[in-house]
Each structure stands twice: as C-alpha cells, then as structure tokens.
Coordinates of C-alpha atoms in Angstrom, one line a residue:
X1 CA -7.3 13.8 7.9
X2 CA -6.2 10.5 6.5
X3 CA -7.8 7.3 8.0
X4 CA -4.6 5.3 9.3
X5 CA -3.7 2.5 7.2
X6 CA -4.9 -1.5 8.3
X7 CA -2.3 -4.3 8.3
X8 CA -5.5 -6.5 7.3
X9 CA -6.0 -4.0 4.1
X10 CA -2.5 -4.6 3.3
X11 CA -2.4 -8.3 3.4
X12 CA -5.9 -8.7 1.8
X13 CA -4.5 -6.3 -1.3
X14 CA -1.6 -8.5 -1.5
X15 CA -3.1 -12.1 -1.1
X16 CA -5.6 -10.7 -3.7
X17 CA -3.0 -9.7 -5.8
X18 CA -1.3 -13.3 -6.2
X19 CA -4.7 -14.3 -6.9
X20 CA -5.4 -12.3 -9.9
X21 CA -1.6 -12.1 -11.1
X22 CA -1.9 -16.4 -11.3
X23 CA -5.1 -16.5 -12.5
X24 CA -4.2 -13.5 -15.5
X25 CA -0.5 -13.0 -15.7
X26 CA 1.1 -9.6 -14.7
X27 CA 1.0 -7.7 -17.6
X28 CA -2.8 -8.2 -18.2
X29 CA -3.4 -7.5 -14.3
X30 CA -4.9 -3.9 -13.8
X31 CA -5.0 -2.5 -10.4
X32 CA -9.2 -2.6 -10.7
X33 CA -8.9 -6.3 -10.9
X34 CA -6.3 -6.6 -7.5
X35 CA -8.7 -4.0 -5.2
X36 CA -12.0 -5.7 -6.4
X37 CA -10.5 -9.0 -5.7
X38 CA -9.4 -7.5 -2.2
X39 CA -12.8 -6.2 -1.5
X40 CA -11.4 -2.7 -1.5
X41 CA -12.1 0.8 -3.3
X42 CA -9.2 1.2 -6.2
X43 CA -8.3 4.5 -4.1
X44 CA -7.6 2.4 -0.8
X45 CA -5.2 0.5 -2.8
X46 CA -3.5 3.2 -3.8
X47 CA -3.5 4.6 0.0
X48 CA -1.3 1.3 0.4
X49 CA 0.7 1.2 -2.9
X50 CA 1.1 4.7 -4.4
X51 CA 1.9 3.2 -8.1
X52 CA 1.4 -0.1 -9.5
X53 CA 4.7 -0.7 -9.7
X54 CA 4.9 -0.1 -5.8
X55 CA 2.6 -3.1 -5.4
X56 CA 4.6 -5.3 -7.7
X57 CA 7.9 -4.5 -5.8
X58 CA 5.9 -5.7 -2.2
X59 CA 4.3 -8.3 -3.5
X60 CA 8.1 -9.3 -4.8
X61 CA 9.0 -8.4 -1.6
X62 CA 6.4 -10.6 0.9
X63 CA 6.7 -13.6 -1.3
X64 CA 10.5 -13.4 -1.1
X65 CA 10.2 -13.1 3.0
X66 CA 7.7 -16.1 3.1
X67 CA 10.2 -18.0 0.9
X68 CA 13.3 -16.8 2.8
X69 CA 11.5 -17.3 6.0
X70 CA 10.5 -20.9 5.0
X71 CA 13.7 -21.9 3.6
X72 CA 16.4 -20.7 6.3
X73 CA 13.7 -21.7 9.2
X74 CA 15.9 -24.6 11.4
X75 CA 18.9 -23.9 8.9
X76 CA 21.5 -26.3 10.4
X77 CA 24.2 -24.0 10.6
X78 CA 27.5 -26.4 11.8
X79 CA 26.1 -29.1 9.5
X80 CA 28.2 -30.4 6.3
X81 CA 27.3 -28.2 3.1
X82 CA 25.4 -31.7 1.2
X83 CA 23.0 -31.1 5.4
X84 CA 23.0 -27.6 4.5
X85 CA 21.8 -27.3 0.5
X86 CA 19.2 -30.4 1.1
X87 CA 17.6 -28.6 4.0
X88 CA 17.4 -25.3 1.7
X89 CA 16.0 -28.0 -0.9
X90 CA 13.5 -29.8 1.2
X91 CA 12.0 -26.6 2.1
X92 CA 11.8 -24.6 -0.8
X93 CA 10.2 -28.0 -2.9
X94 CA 7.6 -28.5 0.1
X95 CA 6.9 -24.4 -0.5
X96 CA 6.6 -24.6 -4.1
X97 CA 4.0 -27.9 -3.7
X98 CA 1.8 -25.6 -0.7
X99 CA 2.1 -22.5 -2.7
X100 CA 1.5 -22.5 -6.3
X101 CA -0.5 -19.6 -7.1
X102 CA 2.7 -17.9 -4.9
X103 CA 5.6 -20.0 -7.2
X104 CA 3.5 -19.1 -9.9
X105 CA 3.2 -15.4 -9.7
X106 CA 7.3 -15.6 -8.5
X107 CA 8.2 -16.8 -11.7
X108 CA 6.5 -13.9 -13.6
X109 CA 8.1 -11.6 -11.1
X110 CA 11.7 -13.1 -11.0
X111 CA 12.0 -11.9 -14.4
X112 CA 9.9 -9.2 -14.5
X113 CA 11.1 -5.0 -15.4
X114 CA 9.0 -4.1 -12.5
X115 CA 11.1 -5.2 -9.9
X116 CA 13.8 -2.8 -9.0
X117 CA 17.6 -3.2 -8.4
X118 CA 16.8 -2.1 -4.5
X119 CA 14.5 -4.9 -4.0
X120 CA 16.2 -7.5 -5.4
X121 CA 18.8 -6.6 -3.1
X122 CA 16.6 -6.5 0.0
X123 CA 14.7 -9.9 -1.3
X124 CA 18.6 -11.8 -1.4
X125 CA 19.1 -10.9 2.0
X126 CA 18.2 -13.4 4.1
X127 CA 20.1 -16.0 1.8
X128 CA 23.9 -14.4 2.5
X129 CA 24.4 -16.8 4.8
X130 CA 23.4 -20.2 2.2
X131 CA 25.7 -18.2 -0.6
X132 CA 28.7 -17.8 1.8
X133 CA 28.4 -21.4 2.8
X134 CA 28.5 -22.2 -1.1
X135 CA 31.7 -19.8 -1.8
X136 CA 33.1 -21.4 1.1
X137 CA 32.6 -24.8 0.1
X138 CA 34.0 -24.0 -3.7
X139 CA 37.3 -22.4 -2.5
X140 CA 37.6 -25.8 -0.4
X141 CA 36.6 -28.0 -3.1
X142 CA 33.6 -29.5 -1.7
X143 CA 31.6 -28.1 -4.4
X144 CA 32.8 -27.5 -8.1
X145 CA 33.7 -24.2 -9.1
X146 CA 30.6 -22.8 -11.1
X147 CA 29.2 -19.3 -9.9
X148 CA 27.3 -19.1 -7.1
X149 CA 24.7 -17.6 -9.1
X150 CA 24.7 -20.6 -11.5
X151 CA 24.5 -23.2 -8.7
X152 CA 21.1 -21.3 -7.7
X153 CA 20.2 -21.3 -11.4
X154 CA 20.1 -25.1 -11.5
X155 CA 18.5 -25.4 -7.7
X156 CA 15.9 -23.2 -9.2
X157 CA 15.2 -24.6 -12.5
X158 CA 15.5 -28.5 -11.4
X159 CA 12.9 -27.5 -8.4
X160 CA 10.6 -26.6 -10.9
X161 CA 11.1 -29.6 -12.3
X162 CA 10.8 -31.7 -9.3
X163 CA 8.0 -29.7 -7.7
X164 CA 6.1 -30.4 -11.3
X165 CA 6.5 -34.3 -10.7
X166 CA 5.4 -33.4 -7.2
X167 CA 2.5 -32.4 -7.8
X168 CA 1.2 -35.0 -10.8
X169 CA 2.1 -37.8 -8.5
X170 CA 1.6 -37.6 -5.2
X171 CA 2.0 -40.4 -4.0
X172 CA 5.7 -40.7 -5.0
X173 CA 6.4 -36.8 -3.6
X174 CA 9.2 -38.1 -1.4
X175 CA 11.0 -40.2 -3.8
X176 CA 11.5 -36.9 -6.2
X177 CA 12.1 -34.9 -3.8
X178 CA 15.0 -37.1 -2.7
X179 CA 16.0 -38.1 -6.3
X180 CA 15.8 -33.9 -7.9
X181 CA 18.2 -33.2 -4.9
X182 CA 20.9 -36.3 -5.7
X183 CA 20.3 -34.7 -9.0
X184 CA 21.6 -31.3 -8.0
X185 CA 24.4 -32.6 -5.5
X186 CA 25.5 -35.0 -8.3
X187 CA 26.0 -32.1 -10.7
X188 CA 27.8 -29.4 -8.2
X189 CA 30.1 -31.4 -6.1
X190 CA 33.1 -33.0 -6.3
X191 CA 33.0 -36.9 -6.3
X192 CA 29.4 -36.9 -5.0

C-alpha cells in the first residue's frame, strides 16, 4: 500500500526546487539535485511529481498563485484604473524585491517549453479581472489602444527594471517604485 502523500513533502520539493533552479538554471537542474536539496529520496519526488516536467508545470503553477495572490490581495475594485494598475504595481515590485530566487526562477519559466498551454491558462486566472479593467479602460479611452498583452509586456519588463534599481539602492526603493510606475502610466494612457 502507498504511504499517503505530506503537504510538507510537497512544499519542501518545491521551495527546494526554486533553490536549485536559481542557483543552476532549469535546463542544468536534474531532479537528484531538487530531492537532495529537499531532503527527500528521488523516488518520493516522483510520488509527488510523476515527470519532471510535472514539477516544472507546479512550480509554474505555486509561484504564479503566490504572485496572483500577492498582487490582487486588497485590489480596489470601484477605484479609477491609474488606483487600480499602481496597486497591481506596488505589489508585484515589493514581490519581486522579497522574492528573488522566486522572480528569478519565473523568468526562466515564463519562457520556458516546459510549461504547458493548460497551465498558462490556469496561472492567468486570477488576473481576468485587472485585464477586463484594462479592455475597459481602452474602449473608453482612458488608456491608449495597445493590446492588453503588450501593456503587461511593458509592466513586466519596466518592473524588472525598477525592481533592479530596487534592490542596488535601497535607500531610494520608494522613489523608483513611484517613478517606474509614472513611467508605465505615462506611456499607456491618454494625456497622463
């Protein structure tokens, strides 16, 4: 008879996993490297994950929810879109400074052919709401009329950004915070 599966098992293979994918990159992770680094046999990782793409796709999968869950937490729903995209911004930019073994291994993951069509789906979820409120404010001309997926394009890549100057100076964290989102409403709305 199978031993039933631990919750703590399942989070300790996946914390280790963001470990080991930061410290090596994805494609030089092998699965011995995630279960020693988890304190676990290789076997009982594969009692959790039956392939290593399995593992990839819920590692995808509980980073996305952290993310999601940190981003859309207090989302001021009957605020003006500028309340709305600045709150997503504050959030995801403080996540990225806490988290950067996480934002690190995302990036690999964002991109990477592990990460099927099904869970790229179930990862956008929770941000239906934050795209509506975008496609909204287009057709209404609050914000210019780029693609939706564009407009997250630039929120992602000038996060980076801003999460990079973050980091190397401390000290002034809240000014580029402030100034990377002016930077974003400045170049998707109309007369910001």
């Amino acid at each position: 008879m199978a031993r039933p599966r631990s919750e703590d098992k399942h989070a300790a293979i996946l914390d280790a996993a963001v470990r080991v994918v930061a410290e090596r990159g994805l494609s030089a992770t092998p699965t011995s490297a995630i279960s020693k680094a988890a304190g676990v046999a290789e076997g009982t990782l594969f009692t959790y994950f039956k392939t290593k793409d399995a593992l990839v796709n819920a590692l995808y999968l509980d980073i996305k929810r952290e993310m999601a869950g940190t981003m859309m937490a207090g989302f001021p729903r009957h605020a003006a879109i500028r309340q709305q995209l600045q709150h997503v911004w504050d959030h995801y930019v403080e996540w990225g400074v806490a988290q950067p073994a996480k934002k690190q291994v995302m990036a690999q993951l964002h991109t990477s052919a592990y990460i099927t069509a099904e869970s790229r789906a179930v990862a956008s979820a929770p941000f239906a709401e934050i795209e509506q409120v975008c496609k909204a404010s287009i057709a209404s001309q609050v914000l210019r009329d780029y693609p939706v997926p564009f407009i997250w394009a630039c929120m992602s890549s000038l996060a980076e950004a801003t999460i990079g100057c973050m980091v190397q100076d401390p000290q002034a964290a809240a000014s580029y915070q402030r100034a990377g989102f002016e930077v974003l409403w400045n170049g998707i709305a109309f007369n910001a």
